[in-house]
Tab-separated table of C-alpha atoms and ligand atoms in Angstrom:
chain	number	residue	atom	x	y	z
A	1	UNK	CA	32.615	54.769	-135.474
A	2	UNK	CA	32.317	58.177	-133.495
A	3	UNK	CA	30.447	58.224	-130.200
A	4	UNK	CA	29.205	61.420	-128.817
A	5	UNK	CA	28.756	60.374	-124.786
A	6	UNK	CA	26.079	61.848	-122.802
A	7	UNK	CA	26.744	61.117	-118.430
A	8	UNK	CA	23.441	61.326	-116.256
A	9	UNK	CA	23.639	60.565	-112.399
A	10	UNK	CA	21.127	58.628	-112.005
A	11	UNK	CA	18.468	56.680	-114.727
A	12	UNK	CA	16.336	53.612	-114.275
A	13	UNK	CA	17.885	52.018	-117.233
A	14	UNK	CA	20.265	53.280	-119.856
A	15	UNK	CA	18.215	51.006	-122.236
A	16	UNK	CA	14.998	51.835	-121.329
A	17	UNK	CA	15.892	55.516	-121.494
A	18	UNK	CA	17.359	55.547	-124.944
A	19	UNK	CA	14.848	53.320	-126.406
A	20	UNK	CA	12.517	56.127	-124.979
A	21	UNK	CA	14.803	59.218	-126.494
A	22	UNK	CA	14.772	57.638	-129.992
A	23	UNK	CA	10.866	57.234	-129.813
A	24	UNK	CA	10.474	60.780	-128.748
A	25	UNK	CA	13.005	62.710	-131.098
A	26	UNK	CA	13.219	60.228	-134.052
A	27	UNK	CA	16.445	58.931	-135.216
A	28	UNK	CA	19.704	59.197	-133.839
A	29	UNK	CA	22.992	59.386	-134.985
A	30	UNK	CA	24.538	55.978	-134.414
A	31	UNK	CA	27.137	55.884	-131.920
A	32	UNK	CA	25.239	57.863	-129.499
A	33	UNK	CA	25.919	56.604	-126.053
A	34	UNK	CA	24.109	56.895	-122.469
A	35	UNK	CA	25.944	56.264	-119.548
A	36	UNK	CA	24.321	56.223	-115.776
A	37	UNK	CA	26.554	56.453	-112.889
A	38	UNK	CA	23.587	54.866	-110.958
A	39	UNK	CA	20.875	52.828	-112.849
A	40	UNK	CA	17.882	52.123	-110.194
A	41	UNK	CA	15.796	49.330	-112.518
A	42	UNK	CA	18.666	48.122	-114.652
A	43	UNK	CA	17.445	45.357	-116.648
A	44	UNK	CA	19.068	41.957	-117.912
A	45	UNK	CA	18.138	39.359	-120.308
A	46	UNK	CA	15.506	37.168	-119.772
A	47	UNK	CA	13.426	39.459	-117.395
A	48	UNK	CA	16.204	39.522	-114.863
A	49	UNK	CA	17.234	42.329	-113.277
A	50	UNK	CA	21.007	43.740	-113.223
A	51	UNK	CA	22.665	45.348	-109.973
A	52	UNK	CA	25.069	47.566	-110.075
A	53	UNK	CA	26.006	49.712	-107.247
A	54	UNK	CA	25.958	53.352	-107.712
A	55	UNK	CA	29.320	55.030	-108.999
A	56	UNK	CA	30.940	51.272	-109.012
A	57	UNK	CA	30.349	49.981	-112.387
A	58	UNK	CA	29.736	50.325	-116.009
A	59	UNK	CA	26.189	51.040	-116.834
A	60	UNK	CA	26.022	52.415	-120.623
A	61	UNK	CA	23.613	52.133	-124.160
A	62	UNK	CA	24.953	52.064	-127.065
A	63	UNK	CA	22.729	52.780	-130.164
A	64	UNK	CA	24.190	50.815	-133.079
A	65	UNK	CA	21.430	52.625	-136.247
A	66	UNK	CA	23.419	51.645	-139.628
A	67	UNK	CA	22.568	50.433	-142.541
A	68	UNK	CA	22.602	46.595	-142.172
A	69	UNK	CA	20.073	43.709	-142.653
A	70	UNK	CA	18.179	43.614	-139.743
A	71	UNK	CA	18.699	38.988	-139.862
A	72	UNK	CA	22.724	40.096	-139.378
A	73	UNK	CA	21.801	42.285	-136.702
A	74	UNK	CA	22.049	39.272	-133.454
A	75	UNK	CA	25.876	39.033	-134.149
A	76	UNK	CA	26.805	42.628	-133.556
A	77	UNK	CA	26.112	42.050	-130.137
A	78	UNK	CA	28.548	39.351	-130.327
A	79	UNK	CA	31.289	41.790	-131.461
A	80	UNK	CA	30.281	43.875	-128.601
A	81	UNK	CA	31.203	41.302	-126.097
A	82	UNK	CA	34.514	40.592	-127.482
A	83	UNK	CA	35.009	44.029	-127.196
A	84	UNK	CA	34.720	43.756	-123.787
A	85	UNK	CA	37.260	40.586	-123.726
A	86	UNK	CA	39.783	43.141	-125.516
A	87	UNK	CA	39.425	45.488	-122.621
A	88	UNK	CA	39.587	42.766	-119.746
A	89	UNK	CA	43.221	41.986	-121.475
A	90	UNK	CA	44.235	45.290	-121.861
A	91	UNK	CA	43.412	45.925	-117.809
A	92	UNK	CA	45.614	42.313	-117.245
A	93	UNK	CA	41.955	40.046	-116.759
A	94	UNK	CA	41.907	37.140	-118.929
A	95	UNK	CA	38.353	36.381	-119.589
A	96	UNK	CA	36.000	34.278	-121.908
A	97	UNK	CA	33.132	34.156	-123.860
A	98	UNK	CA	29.565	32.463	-123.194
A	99	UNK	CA	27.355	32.052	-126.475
A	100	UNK	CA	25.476	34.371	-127.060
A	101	UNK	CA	27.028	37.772	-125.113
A	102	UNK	CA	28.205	36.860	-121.405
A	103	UNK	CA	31.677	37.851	-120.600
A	104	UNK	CA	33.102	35.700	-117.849
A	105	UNK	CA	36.512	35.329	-115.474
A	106	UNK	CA	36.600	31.306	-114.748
A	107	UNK	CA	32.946	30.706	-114.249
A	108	UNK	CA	32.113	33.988	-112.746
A	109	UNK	CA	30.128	36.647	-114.972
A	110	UNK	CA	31.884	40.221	-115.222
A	111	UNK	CA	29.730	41.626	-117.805
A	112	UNK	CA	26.721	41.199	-119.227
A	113	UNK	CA	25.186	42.823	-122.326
A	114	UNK	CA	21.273	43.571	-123.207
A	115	UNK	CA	20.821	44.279	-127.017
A	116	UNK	CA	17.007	45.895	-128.357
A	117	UNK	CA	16.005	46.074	-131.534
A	118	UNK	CA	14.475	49.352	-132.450
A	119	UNK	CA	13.050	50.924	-135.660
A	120	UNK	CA	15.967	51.221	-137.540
A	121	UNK	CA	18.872	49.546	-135.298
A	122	UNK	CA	19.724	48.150	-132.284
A	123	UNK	CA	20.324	49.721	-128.745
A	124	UNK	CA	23.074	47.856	-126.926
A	125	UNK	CA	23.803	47.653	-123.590
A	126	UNK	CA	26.805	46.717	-121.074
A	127	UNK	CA	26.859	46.347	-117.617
A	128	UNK	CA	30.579	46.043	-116.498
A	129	UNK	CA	31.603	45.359	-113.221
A	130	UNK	CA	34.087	47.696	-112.500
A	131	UNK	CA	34.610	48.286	-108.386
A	132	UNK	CA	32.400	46.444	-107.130
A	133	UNK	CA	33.984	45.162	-103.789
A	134	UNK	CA	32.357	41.757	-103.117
A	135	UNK	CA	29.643	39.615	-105.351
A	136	UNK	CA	27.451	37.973	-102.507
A	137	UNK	CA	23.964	40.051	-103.014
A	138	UNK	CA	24.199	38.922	-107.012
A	139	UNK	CA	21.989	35.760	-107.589
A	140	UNK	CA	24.841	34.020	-109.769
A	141	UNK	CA	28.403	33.692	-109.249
A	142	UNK	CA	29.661	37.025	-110.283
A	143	UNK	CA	33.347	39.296	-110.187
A	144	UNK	CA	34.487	42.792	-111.338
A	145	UNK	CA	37.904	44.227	-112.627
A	146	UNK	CA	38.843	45.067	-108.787
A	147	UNK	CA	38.085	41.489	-107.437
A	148	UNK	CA	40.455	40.312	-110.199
A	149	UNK	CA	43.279	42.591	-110.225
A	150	UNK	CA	42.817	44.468	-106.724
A	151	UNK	CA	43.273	47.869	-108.208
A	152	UNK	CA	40.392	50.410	-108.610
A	153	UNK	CA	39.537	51.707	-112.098
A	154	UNK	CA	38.143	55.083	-113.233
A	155	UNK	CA	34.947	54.324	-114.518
A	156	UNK	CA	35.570	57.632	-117.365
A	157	UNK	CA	38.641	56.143	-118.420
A	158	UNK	CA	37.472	52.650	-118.752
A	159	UNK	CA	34.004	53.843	-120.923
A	160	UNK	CA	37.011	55.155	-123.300
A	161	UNK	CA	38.856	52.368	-123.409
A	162	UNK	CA	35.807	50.437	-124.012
A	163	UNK	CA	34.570	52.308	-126.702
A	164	UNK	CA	38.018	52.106	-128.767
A	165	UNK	CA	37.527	48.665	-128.562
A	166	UNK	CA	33.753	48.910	-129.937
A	167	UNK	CA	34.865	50.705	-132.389
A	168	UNK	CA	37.499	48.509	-133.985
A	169	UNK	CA	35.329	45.532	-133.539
A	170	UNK	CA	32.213	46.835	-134.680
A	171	UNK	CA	34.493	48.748	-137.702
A	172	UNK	CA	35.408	44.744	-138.546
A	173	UNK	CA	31.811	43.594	-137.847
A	174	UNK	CA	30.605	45.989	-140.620
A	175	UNK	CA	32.969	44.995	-142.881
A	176	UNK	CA	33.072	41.671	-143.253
A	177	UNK	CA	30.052	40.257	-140.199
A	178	UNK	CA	30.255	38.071	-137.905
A	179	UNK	CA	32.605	35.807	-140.025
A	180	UNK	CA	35.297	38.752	-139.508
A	181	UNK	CA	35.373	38.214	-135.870
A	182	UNK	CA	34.564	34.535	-135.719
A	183	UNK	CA	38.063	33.372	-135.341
A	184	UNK	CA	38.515	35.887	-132.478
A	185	UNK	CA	35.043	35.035	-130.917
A	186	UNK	CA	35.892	30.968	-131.066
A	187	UNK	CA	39.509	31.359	-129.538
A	188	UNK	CA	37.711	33.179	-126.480
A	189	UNK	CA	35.273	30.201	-125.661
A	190	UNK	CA	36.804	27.786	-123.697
A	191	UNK	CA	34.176	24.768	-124.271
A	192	UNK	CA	34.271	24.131	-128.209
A	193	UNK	CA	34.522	20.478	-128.947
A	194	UNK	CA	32.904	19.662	-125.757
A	195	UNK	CA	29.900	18.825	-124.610
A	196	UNK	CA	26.579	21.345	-123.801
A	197	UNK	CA	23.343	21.975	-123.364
A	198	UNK	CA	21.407	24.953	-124.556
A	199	UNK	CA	18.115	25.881	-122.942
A	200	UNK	CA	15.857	28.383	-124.257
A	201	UNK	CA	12.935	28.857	-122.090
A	202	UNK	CA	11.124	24.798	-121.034
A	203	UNK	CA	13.080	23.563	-124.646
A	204	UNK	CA	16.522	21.961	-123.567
A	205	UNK	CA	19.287	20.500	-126.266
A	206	UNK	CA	22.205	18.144	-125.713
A	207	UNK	CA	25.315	18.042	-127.833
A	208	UNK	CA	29.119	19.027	-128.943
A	209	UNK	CA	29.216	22.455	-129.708
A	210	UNK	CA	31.018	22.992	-132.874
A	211	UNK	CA	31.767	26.423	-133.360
A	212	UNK	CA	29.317	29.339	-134.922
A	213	UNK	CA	27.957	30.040	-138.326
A	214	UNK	CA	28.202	33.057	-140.617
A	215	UNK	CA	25.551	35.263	-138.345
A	216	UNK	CA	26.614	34.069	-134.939
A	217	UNK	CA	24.663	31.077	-134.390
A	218	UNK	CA	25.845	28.093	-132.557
A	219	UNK	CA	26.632	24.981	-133.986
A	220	UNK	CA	25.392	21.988	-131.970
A	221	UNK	CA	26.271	18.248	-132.965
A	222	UNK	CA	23.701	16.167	-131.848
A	223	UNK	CA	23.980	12.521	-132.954
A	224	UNK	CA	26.437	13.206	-135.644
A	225	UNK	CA	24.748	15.668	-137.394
A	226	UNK	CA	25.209	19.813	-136.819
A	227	UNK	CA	22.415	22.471	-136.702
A	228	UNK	CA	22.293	26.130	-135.712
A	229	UNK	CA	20.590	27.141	-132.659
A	230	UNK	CA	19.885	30.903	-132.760
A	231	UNK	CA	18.917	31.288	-128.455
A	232	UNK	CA	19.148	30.245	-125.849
A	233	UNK	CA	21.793	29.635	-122.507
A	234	UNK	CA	24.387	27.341	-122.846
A	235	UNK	CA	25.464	25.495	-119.858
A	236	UNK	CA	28.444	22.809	-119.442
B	301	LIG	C1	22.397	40.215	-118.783
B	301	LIG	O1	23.462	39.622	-118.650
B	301	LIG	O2	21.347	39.720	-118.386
B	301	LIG	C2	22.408	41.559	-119.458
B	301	LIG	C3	22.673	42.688	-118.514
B	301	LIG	C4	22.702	44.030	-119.190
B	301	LIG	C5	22.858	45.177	-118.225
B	301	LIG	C6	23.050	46.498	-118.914
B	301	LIG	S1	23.498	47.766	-117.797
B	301	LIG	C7	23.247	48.979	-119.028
B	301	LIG	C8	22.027	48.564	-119.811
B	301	LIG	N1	20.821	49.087	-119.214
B	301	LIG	C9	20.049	48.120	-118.719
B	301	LIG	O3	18.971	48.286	-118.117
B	301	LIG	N2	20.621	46.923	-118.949
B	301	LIG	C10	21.842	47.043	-119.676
């Protein structure tokens, strides 16, 4: 995949922004990314909003426009978060998975990842804490790559990284789908074969999770028998 990288100082949200660019000039060539070195209203799933210090961390869109299926499209959000697992290693953090696209260090979230469906794609976006010196103003238990390691990153250098990474996974993604990642994706969350509950909005489920199915959904076993789930939080 080629990426063509556009920087901006300062942007409400990178999503919001290229959601806006596509509606105003049409389509896009996929792989076109928007970075913010400051983000003022970054957004997060479920309504939340995302902080991110100015010039500290990773705020970037992604816009992900090829020709797929638009049911597949959920799971490419999923190889975009094990992206981000191949980076953590690379930069000596060992970090997991949480169903559907949190990145976490033992509990604590380091990344989280926003995906939009547009006309004709998806937009993705990662927040990646980077340099962010201390956690204590984030309203969930939350670390960066300096917390972890103790050594500052460039936040340049680590957008490249990154974006190798996206572009082997998402190569494999469009390949072969989520079952071309799966194995990767399982090995990277620690609670499979244990129990969990998944809560999407007031509906709440109970059970073993079991793995995922061929377009990223999660397997629950409730009372012997397995289903999919297709949103929601899990929680141990
Ligand atoms: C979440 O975990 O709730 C998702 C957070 C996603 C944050 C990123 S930062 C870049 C992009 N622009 C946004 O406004 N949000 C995403």
């Amino acid at each position: 995949m080629n990426f063509s990288i556009n920087w901006y100082d300062r942007l409400p949200s990178t999503n919001t922004f290229l959601k806006e660019l596509v509606s105003l000039k049409g389509p896009l060539a996929s792989g076109t990314v928007i970075v913010a070195r400051e983000q003022t209203h970054g957004r997060g799933r479920r309504l939340r909003d995302w902080q991110a210090a100015a010039n500290e961390n990773l705020t970037f869109s992604l816009l992900f426009s090829e020709n797929v299926p638009i049911g597949k499209l959920p799971s490419v959000t999923m190889a975009a978060a094990i992206s981000v697992v191949d980076l953590l290693r690379e930069e000596g953090v060992k970090a997991s998975l949480k169903w559907p696209n949190d990145v976490l260090v033992e509990g604590r979230k380091i990344c989280g990842i926003l995906s939009e469906g547009i006309a004709g794609g998806l937009i993705i976006g990662i927040g990646l804490n980077i340099n962010m010196e201390r956690a204590d103003h984030i309203d969930q238990p939350a670390t960066s790559i300096l917390i972890e390691t103790g050594t500052r990153r460039s936040i340049e250098t680590t957008l490249d990284k990154l974006l190798k990474h996206l572009s082997v996974r998402l190569g494999q993604w469009l390949q072969g789908g989520f079952p071309a990642i799966r194995e990767d994706w399982e090995k990277n969350v620690p609670n499979i074969g244990k129990a969990v509950t998944v809560r999407d909005g007031d509906n709440r489920r109970s059970g073993i999770l079991r793995g995922f199915g061929d377009n990223g959904e999660l397997l629950l076993e409730e009372n012997g028998s397995i289903s999919p789930v297709w949103a929601g939080d899990v929680s141990v």
